[in-house]
PDB file of C-alpha atoms and ligand atoms in Angstrom:
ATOM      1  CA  UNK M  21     -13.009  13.663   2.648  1.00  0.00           C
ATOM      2  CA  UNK M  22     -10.751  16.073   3.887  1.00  0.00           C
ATOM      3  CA  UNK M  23      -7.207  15.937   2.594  1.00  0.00           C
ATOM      4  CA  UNK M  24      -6.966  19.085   0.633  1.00  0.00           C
ATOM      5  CA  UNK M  25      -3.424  20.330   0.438  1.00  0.00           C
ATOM      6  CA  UNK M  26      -1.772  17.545   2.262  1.00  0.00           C
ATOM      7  CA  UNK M  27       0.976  16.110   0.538  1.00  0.00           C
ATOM      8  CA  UNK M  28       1.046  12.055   0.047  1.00  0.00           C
ATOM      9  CA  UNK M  29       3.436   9.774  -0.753  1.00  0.00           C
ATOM     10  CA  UNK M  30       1.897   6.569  -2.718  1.00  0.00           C
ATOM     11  CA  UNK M  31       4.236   3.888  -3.090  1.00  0.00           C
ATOM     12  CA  UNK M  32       3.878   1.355  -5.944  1.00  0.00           C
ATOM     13  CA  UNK M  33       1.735   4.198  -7.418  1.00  0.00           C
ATOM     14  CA  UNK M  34       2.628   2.888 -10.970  1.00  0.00           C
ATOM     15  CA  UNK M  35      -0.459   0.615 -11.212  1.00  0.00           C
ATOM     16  CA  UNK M  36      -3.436  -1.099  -9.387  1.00  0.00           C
ATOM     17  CA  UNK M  37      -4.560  -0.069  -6.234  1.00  0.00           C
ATOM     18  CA  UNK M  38      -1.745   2.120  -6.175  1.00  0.00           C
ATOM     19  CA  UNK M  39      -2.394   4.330  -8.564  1.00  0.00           C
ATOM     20  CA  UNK M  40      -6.246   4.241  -8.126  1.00  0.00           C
ATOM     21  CA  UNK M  41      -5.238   5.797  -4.645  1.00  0.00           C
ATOM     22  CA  UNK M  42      -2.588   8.223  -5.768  1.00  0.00           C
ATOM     23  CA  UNK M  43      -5.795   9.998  -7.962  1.00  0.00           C
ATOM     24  CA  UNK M  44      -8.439   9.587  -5.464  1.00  0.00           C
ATOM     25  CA  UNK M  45      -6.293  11.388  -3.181  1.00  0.00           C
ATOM     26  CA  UNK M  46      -5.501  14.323  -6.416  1.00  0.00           C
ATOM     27  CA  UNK M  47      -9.082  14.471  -6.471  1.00  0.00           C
ATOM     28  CA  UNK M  48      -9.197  15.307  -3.081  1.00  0.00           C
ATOM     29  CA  UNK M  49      -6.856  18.176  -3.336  1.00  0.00           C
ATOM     30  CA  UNK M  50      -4.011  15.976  -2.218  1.00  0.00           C
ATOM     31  CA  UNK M  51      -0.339  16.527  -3.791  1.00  0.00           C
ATOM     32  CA  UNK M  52       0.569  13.553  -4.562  1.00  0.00           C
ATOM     33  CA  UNK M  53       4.558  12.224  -5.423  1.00  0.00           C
ATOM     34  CA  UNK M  54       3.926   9.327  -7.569  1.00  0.00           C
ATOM     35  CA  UNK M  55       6.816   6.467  -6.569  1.00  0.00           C
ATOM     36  CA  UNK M  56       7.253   3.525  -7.537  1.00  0.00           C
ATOM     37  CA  UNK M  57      10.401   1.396  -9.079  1.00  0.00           C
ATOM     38  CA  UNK M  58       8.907   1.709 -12.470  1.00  0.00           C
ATOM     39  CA  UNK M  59       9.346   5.314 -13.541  1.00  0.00           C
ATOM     40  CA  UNK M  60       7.552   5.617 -16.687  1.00  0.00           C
ATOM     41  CA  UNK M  61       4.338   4.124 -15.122  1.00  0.00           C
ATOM     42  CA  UNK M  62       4.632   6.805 -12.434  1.00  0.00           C
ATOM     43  CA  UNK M  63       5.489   9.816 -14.837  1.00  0.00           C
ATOM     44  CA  UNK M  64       2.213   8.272 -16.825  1.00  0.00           C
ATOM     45  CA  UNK M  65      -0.023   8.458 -13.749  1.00  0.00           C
ATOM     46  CA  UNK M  66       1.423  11.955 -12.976  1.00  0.00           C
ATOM     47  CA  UNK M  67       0.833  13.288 -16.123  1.00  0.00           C
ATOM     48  CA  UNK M  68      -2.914  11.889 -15.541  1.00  0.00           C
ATOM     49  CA  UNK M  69      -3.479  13.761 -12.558  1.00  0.00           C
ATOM     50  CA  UNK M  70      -1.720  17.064 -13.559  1.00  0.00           C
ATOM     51  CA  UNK M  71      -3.788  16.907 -16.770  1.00  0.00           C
ATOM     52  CA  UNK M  72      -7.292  16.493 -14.960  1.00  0.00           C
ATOM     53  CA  UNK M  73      -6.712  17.051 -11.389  1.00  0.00           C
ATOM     54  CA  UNK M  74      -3.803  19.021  -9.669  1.00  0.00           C
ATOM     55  CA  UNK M  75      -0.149  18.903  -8.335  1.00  0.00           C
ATOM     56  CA  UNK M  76       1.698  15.427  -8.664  1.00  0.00           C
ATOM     57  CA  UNK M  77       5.266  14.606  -8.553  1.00  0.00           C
ATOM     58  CA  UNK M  78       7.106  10.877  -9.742  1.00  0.00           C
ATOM     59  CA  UNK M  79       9.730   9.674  -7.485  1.00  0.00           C
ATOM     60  CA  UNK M  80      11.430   6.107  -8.342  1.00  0.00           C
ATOM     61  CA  UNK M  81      12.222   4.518  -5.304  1.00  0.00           C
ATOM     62  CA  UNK M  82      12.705   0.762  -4.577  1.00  0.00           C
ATOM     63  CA  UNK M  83      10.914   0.572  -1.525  1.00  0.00           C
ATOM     64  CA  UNK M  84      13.127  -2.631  -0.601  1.00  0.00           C
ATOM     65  CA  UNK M  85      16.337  -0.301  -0.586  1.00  0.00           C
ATOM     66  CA  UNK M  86      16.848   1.895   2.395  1.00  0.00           C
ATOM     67  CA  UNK M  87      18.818   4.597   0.483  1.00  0.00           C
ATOM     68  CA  UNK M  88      16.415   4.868  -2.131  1.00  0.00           C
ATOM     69  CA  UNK M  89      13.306   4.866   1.101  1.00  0.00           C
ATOM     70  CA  UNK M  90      15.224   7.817   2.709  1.00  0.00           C
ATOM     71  CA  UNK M  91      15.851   9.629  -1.079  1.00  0.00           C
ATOM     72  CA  UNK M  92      12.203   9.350  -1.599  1.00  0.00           C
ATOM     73  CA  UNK M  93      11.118  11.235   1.827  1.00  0.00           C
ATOM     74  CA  UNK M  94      14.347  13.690   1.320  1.00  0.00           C
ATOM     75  CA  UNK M  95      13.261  14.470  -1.714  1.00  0.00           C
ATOM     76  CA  UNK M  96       9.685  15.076  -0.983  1.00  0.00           C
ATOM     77  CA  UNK M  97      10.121  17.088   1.817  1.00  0.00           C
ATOM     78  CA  UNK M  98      12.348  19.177  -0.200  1.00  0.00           C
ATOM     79  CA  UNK M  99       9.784  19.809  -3.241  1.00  0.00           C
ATOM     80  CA  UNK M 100       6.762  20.298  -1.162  1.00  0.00           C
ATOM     81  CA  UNK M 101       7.762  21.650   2.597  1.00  0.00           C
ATOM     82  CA  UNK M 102       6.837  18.973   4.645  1.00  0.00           C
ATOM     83  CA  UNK M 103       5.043  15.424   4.037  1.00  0.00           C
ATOM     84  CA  UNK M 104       1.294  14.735   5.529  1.00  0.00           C
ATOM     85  CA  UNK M 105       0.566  11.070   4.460  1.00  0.00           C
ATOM     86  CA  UNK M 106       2.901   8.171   3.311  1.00  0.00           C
ATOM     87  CA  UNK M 107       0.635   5.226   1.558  1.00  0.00           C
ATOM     88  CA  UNK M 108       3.044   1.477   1.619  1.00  0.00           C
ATOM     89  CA  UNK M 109       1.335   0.099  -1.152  1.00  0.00           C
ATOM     90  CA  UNK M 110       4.409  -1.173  -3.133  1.00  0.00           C
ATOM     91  CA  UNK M 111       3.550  -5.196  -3.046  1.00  0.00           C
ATOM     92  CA  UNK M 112       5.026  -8.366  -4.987  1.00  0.00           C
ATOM     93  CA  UNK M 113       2.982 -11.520  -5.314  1.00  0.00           C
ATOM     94  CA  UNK M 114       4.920 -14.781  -4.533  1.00  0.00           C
ATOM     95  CA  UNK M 115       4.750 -17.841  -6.768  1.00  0.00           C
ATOM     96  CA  UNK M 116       2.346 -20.011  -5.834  1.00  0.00           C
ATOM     97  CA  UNK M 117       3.668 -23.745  -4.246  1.00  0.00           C
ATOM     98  CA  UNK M 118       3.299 -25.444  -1.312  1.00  0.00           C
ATOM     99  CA  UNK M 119       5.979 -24.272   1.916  1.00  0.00           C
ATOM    100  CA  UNK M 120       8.380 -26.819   1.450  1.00  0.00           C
ATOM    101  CA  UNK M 121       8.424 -26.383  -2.353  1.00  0.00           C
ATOM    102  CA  UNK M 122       8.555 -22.714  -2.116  1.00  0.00           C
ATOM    103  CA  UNK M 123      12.324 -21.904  -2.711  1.00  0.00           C
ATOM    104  CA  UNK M 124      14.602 -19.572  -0.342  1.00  0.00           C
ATOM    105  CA  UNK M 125      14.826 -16.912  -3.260  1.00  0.00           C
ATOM    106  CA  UNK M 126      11.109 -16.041  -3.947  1.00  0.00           C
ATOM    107  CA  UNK M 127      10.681 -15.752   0.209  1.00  0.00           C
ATOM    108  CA  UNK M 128      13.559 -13.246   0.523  1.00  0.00           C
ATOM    109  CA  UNK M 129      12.047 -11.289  -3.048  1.00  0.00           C
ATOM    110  CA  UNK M 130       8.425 -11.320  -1.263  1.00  0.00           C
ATOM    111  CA  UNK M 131       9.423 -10.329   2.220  1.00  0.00           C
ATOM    112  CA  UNK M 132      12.428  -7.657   1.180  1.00  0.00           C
ATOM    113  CA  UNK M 133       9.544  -5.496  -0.131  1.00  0.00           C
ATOM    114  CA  UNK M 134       6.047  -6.463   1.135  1.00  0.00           C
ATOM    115  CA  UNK M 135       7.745  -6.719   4.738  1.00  0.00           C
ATOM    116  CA  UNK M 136      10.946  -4.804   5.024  1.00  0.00           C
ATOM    117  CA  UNK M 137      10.250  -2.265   2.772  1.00  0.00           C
ATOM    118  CA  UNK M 138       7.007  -1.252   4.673  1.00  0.00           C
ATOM    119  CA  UNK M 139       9.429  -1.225   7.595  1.00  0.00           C
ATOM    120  CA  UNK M 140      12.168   1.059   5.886  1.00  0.00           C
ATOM    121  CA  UNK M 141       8.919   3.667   4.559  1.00  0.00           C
ATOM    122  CA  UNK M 142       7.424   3.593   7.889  1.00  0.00           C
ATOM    123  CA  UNK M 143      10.652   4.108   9.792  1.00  0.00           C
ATOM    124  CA  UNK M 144      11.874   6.538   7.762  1.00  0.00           C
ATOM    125  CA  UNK M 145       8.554   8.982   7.550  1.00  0.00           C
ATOM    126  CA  UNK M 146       8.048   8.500  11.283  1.00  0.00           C
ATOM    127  CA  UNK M 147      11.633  10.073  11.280  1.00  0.00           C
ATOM    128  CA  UNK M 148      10.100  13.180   9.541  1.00  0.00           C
ATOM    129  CA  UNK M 149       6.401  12.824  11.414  1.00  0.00           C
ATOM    130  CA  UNK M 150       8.217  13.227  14.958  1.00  0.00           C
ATOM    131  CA  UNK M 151      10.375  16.533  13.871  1.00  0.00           C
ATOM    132  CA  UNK M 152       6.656  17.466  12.161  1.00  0.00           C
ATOM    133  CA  UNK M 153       4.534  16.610  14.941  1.00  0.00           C
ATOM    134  CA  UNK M 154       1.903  14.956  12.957  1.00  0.00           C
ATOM    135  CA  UNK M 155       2.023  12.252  10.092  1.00  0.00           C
ATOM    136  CA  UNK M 156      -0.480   9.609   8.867  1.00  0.00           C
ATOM    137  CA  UNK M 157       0.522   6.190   7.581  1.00  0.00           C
ATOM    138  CA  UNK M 158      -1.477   3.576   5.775  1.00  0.00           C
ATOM    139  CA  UNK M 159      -0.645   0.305   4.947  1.00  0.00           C
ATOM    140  CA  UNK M 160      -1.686  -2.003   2.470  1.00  0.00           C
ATOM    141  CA  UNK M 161      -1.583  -5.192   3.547  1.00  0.00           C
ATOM    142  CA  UNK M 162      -4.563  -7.964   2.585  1.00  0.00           C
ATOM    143  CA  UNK M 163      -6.996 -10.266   3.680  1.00  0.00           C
ATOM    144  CA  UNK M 164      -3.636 -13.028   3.819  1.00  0.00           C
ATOM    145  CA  UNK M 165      -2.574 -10.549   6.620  1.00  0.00           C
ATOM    146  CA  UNK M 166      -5.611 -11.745   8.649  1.00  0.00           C
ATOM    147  CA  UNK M 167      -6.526 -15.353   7.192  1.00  0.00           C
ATOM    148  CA  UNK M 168      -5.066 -18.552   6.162  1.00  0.00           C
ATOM    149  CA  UNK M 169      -3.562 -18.393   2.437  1.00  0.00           C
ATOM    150  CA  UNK M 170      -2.392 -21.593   1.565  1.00  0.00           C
ATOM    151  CA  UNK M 171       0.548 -22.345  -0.838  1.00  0.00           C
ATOM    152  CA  UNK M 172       1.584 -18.199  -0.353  1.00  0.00           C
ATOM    153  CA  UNK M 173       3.896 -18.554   2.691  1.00  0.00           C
ATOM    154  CA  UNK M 174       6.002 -15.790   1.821  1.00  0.00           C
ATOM    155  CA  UNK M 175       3.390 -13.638   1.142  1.00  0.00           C
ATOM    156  CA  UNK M 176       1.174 -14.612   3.980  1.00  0.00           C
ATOM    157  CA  UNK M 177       3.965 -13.971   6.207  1.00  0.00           C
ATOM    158  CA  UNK M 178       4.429 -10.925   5.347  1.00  0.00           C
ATOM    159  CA  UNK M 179       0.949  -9.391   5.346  1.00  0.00           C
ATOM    160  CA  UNK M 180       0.230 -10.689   8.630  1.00  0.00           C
ATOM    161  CA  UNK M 181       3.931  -9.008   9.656  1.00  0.00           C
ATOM    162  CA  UNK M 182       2.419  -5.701   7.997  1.00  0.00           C
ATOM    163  CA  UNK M 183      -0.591  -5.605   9.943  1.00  0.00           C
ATOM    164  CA  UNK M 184       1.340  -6.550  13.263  1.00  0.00           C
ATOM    165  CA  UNK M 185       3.645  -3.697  12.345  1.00  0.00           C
ATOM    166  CA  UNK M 186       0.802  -1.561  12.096  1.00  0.00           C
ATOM    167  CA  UNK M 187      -0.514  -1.886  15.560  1.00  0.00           C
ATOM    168  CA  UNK M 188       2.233  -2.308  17.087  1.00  0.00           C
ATOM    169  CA  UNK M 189       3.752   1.101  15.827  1.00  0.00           C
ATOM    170  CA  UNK M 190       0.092   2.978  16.483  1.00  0.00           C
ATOM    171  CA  UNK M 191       0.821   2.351  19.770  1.00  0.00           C
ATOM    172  CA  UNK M 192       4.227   3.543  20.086  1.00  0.00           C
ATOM    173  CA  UNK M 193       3.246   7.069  18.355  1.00  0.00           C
ATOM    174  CA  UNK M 194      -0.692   7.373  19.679  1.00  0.00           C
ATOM    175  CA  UNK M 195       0.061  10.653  21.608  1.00  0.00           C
ATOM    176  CA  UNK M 196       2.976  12.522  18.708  1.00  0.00           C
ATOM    177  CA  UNK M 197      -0.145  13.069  16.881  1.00  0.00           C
ATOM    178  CA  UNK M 198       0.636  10.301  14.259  1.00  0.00           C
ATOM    179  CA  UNK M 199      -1.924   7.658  13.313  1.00  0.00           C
ATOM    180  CA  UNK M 200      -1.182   4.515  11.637  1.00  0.00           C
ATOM    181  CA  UNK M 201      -3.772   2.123  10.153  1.00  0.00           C
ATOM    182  CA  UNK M 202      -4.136  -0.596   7.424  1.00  0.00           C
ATOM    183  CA  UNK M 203      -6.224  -1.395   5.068  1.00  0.00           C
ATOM    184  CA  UNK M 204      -6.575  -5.400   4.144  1.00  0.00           C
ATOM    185  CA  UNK M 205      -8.076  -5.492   0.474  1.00  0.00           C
ATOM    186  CA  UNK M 206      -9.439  -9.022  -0.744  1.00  0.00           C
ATOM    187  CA  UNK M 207      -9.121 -10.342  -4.087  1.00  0.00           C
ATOM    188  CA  UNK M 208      -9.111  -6.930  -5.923  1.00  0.00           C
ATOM    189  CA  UNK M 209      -9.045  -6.344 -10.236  1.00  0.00           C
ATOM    190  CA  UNK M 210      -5.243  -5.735 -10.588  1.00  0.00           C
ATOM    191  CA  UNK M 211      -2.240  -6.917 -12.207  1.00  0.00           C
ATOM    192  CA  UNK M 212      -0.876  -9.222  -9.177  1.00  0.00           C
ATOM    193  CA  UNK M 213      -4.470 -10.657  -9.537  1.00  0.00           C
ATOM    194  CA  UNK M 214      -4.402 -11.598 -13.595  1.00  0.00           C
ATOM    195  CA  UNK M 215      -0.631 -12.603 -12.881  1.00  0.00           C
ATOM    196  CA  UNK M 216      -2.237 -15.052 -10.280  1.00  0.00           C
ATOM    197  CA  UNK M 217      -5.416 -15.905 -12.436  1.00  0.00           C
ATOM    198  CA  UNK M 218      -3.233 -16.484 -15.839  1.00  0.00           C
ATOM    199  CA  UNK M 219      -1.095 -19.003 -13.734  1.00  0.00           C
ATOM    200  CA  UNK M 220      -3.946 -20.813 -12.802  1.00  0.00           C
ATOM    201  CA  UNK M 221      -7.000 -20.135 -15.150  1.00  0.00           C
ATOM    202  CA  UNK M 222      -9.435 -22.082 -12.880  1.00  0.00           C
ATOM    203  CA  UNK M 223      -9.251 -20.026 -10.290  1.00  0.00           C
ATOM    204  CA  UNK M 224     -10.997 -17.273 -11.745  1.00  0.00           C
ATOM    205  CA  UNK M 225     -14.418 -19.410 -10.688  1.00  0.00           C
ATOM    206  CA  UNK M 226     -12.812 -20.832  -7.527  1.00  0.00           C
ATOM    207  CA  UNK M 227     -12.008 -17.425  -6.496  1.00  0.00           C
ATOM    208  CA  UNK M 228     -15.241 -15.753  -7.399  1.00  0.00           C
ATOM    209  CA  UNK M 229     -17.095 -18.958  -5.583  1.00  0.00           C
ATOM    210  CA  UNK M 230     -15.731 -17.918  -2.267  1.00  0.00           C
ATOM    211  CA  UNK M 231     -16.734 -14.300  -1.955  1.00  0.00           C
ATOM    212  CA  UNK M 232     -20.181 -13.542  -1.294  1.00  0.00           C
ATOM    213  CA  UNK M 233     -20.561 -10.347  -3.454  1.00  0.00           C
ATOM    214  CA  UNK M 234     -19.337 -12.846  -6.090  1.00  0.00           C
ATOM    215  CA  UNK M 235     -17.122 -10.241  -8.086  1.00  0.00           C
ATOM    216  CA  UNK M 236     -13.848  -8.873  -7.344  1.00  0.00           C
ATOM    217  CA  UNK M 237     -13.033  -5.538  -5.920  1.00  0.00           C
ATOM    218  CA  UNK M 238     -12.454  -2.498  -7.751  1.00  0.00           C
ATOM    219  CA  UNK M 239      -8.514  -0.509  -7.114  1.00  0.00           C
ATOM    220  CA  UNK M 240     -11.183   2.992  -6.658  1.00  0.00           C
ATOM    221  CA  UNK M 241     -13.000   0.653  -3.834  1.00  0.00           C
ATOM    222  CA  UNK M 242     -10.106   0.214  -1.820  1.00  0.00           C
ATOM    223  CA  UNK M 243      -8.629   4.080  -2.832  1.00  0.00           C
ATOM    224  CA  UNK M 244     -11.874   5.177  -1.065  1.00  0.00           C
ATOM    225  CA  UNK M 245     -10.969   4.021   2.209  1.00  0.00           C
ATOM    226  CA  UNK M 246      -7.315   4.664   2.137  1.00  0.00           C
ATOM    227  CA  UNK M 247      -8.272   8.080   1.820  1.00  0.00           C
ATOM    228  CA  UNK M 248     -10.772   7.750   4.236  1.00  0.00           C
ATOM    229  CA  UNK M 249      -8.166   6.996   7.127  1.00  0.00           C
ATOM    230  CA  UNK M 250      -5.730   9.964   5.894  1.00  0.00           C
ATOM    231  CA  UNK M 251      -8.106  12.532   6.207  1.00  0.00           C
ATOM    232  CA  UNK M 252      -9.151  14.862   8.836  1.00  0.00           C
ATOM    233  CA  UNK M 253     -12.570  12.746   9.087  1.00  0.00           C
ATOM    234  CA  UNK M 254     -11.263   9.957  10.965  1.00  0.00           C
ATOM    235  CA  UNK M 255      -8.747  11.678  13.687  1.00  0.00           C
ATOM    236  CA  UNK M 256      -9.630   8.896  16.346  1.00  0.00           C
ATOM    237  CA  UNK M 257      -8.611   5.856  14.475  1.00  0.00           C
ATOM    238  CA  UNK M 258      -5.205   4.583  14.933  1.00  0.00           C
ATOM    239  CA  UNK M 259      -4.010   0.930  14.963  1.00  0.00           C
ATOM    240  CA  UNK M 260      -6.861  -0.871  13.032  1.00  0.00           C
ATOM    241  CA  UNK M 261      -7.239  -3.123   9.701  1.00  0.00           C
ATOM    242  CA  UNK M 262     -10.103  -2.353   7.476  1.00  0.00           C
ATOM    243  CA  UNK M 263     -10.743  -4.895   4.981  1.00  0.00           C
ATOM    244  CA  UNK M 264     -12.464  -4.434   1.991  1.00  0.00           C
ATOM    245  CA  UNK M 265     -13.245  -7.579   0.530  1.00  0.00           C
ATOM    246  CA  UNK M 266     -17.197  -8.188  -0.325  1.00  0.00           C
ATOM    247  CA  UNK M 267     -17.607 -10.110   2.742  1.00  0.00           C
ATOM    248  CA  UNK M 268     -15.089 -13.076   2.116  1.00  0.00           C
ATOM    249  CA  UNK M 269     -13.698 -12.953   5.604  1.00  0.00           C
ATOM    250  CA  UNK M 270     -17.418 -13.862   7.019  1.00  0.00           C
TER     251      UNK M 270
HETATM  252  N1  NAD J 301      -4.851  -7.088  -6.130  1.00  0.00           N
HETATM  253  C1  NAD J 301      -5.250  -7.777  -5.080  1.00  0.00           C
HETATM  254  O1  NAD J 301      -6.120  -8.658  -5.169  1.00  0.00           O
HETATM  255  C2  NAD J 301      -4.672  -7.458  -3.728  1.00  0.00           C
HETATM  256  C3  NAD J 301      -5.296  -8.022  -2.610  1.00  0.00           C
HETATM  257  C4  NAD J 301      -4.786  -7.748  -1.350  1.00  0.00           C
HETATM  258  C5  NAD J 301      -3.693  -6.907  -1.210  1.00  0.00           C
HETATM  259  N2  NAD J 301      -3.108  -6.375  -2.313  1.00  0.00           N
HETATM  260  C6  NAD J 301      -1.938  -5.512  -2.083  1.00  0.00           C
HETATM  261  O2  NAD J 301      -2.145  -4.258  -2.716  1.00  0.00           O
HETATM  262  C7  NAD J 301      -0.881  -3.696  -3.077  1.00  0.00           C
HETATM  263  C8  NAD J 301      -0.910  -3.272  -4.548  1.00  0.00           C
HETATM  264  O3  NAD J 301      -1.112  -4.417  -5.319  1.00  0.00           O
HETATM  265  P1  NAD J 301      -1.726  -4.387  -6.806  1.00  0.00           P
HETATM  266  O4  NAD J 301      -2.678  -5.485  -6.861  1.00  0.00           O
HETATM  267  O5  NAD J 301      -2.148  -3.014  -7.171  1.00  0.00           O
HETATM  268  O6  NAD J 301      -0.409  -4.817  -7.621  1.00  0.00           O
HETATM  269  P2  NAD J 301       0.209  -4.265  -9.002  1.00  0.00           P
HETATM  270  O7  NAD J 301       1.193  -5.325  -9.395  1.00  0.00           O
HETATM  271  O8  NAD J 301      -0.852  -3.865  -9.948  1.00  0.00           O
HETATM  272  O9  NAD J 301       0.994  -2.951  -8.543  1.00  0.00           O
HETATM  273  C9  NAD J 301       2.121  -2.993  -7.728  1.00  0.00           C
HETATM  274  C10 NAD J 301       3.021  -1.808  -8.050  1.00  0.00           C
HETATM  275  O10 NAD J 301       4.124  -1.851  -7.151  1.00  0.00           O
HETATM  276  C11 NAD J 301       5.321  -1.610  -7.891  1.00  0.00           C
HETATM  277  N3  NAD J 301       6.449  -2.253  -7.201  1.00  0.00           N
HETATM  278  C12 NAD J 301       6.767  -3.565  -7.213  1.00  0.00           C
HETATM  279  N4  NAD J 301       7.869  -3.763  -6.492  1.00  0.00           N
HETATM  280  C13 NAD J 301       8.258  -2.567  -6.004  1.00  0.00           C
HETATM  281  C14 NAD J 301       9.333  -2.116  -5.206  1.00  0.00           C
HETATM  282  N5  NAD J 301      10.269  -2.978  -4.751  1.00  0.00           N
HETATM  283  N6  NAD J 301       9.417  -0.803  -4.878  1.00  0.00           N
HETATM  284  C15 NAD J 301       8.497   0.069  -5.356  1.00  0.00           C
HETATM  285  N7  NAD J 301       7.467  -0.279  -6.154  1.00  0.00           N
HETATM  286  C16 NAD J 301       7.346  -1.582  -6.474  1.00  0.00           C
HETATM  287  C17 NAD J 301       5.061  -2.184  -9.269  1.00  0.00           C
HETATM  288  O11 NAD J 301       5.922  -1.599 -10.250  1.00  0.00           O
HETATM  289  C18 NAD J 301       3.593  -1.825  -9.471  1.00  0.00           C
HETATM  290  O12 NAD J 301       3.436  -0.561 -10.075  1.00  0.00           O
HETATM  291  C19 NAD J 301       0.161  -4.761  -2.762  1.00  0.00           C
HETATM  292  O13 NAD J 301       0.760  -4.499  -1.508  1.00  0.00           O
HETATM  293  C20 NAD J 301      -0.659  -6.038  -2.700  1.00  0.00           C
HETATM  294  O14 NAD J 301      -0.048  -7.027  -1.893  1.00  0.00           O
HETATM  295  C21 NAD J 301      -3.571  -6.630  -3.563  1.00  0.00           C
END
């Protein structure tokens, strides 16, 4: 996959799928800054990939503030030059109830960063994309950005708004020489995923029942594929959801 030299932003690069994807794309030849609103897991991954692989830089950045969204890019730009790729991977789970038990504060926490701060990241590095003339977004949003989640309103909201954002933005920059896809993983070996599974222990097995490769996915798994779309292999794809998710969609 070609990405050698471009430089990507990961955000939520701390942990997960985050920071599987912030080392795929080092081990692509990628410079990677490393943000996320945990510092010391992003100076951790950094010193990872400047140990084994090449350039990386840690950036904290709250992707659900807009000063801190616009520091991040600033800063970037200033350190490397110019800024290729920007990853929206920074995600929160919600806490698992039914919508009319689900309480005003954990839908504003879910949808001020799953939601709005994809908006602030993508609005921002389209800001530096148009006076580039090229950029490359991905978005992580999920398989509750495409099918019914039950007792997860926030966070089903605001996957499916991620994935509308997505397409509706592709279309809006299709001819600056910007693409912007999303990739939708299913139930994937993280910490949001233990978080959910120590909640509720039985759903480990209800979980696994419902996906037909009957295991979950693997952070490198979806890194592949995020890499995949910000590369110079797949120039004529804009606006479209991959999911990744051992075929529980079928
Ligand atoms: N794990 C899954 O099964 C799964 C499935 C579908 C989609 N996703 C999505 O993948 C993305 C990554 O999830 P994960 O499973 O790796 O979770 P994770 O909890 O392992 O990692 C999330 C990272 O985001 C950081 N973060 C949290 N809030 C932030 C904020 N406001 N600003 C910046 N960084 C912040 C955390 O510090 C952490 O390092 C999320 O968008 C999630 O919704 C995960």
């Amino acid at each position: 996959m070609d990405v050698k030299n471009k430089v990507v932003i990961v955000t939520g690069a701390g942990s997960g799928i985050g920071k599987a994807i912030a080392i795929h794309f080092a081990k692509h030849g990628a410079k990677v800054v490393v943000s996320d609103i945990n510092l010391e897991s992003a100076q951790k991954v950094v010193d990872e990939i400047v140990t084994n692989f090449g350039e990386a830089l840690p950036i904290k950045a709250n992707v659900a503030v807009f000063k801190e969204v616009e520091n991040l890019v600033q800063h970037t730009v200033a350190n490397f030059g110019k800024l290729d790729v920007i990853v929206n991977n920074a995600g929160i789970g919600p806490h698992l109830l039914r919508t009319h038990e689900s309480t005003l504060r954990d839908w504003d926490r879910v949808i001020s960063v799953n939601q709005t701060g994809v908006f602030y990241c993508m609005k921002v590095a389209l800001q530096q994309f148009l006076e580039q003339g090229y950029g490359n977004i991905v978005n992580i949003a999920s398989l509750a950005g495409l099918k019914a989640s039950p007792n997860n309103i926030s966070y089903s909201a605001s996957k499916f708004a991620v994935v509308g954002m997505t397409k509706s933005a592709a279309m809006e920059y299709a001819t600056k020489n910007i693409r912007i896809n999303a990739v939708c993983p299913g139930y994937t070996e993280s910490a949001l995923l233990t978080q959910l599974i120590n909640a509720k222990p039985e759903m480990d097995a209800i979980l696994k029942s419902v996906i037909p490769m009957k295991r979950y996915g693997k952070a490198e798994e979806i890194a592949d594929a995020v890499v995949w779309l910000a590369s110079e292999n797949t120039k004529f794809i804009t606006g479209q959801t991959i999911t990744l998710d051992g075929g529980t969609s079928l």
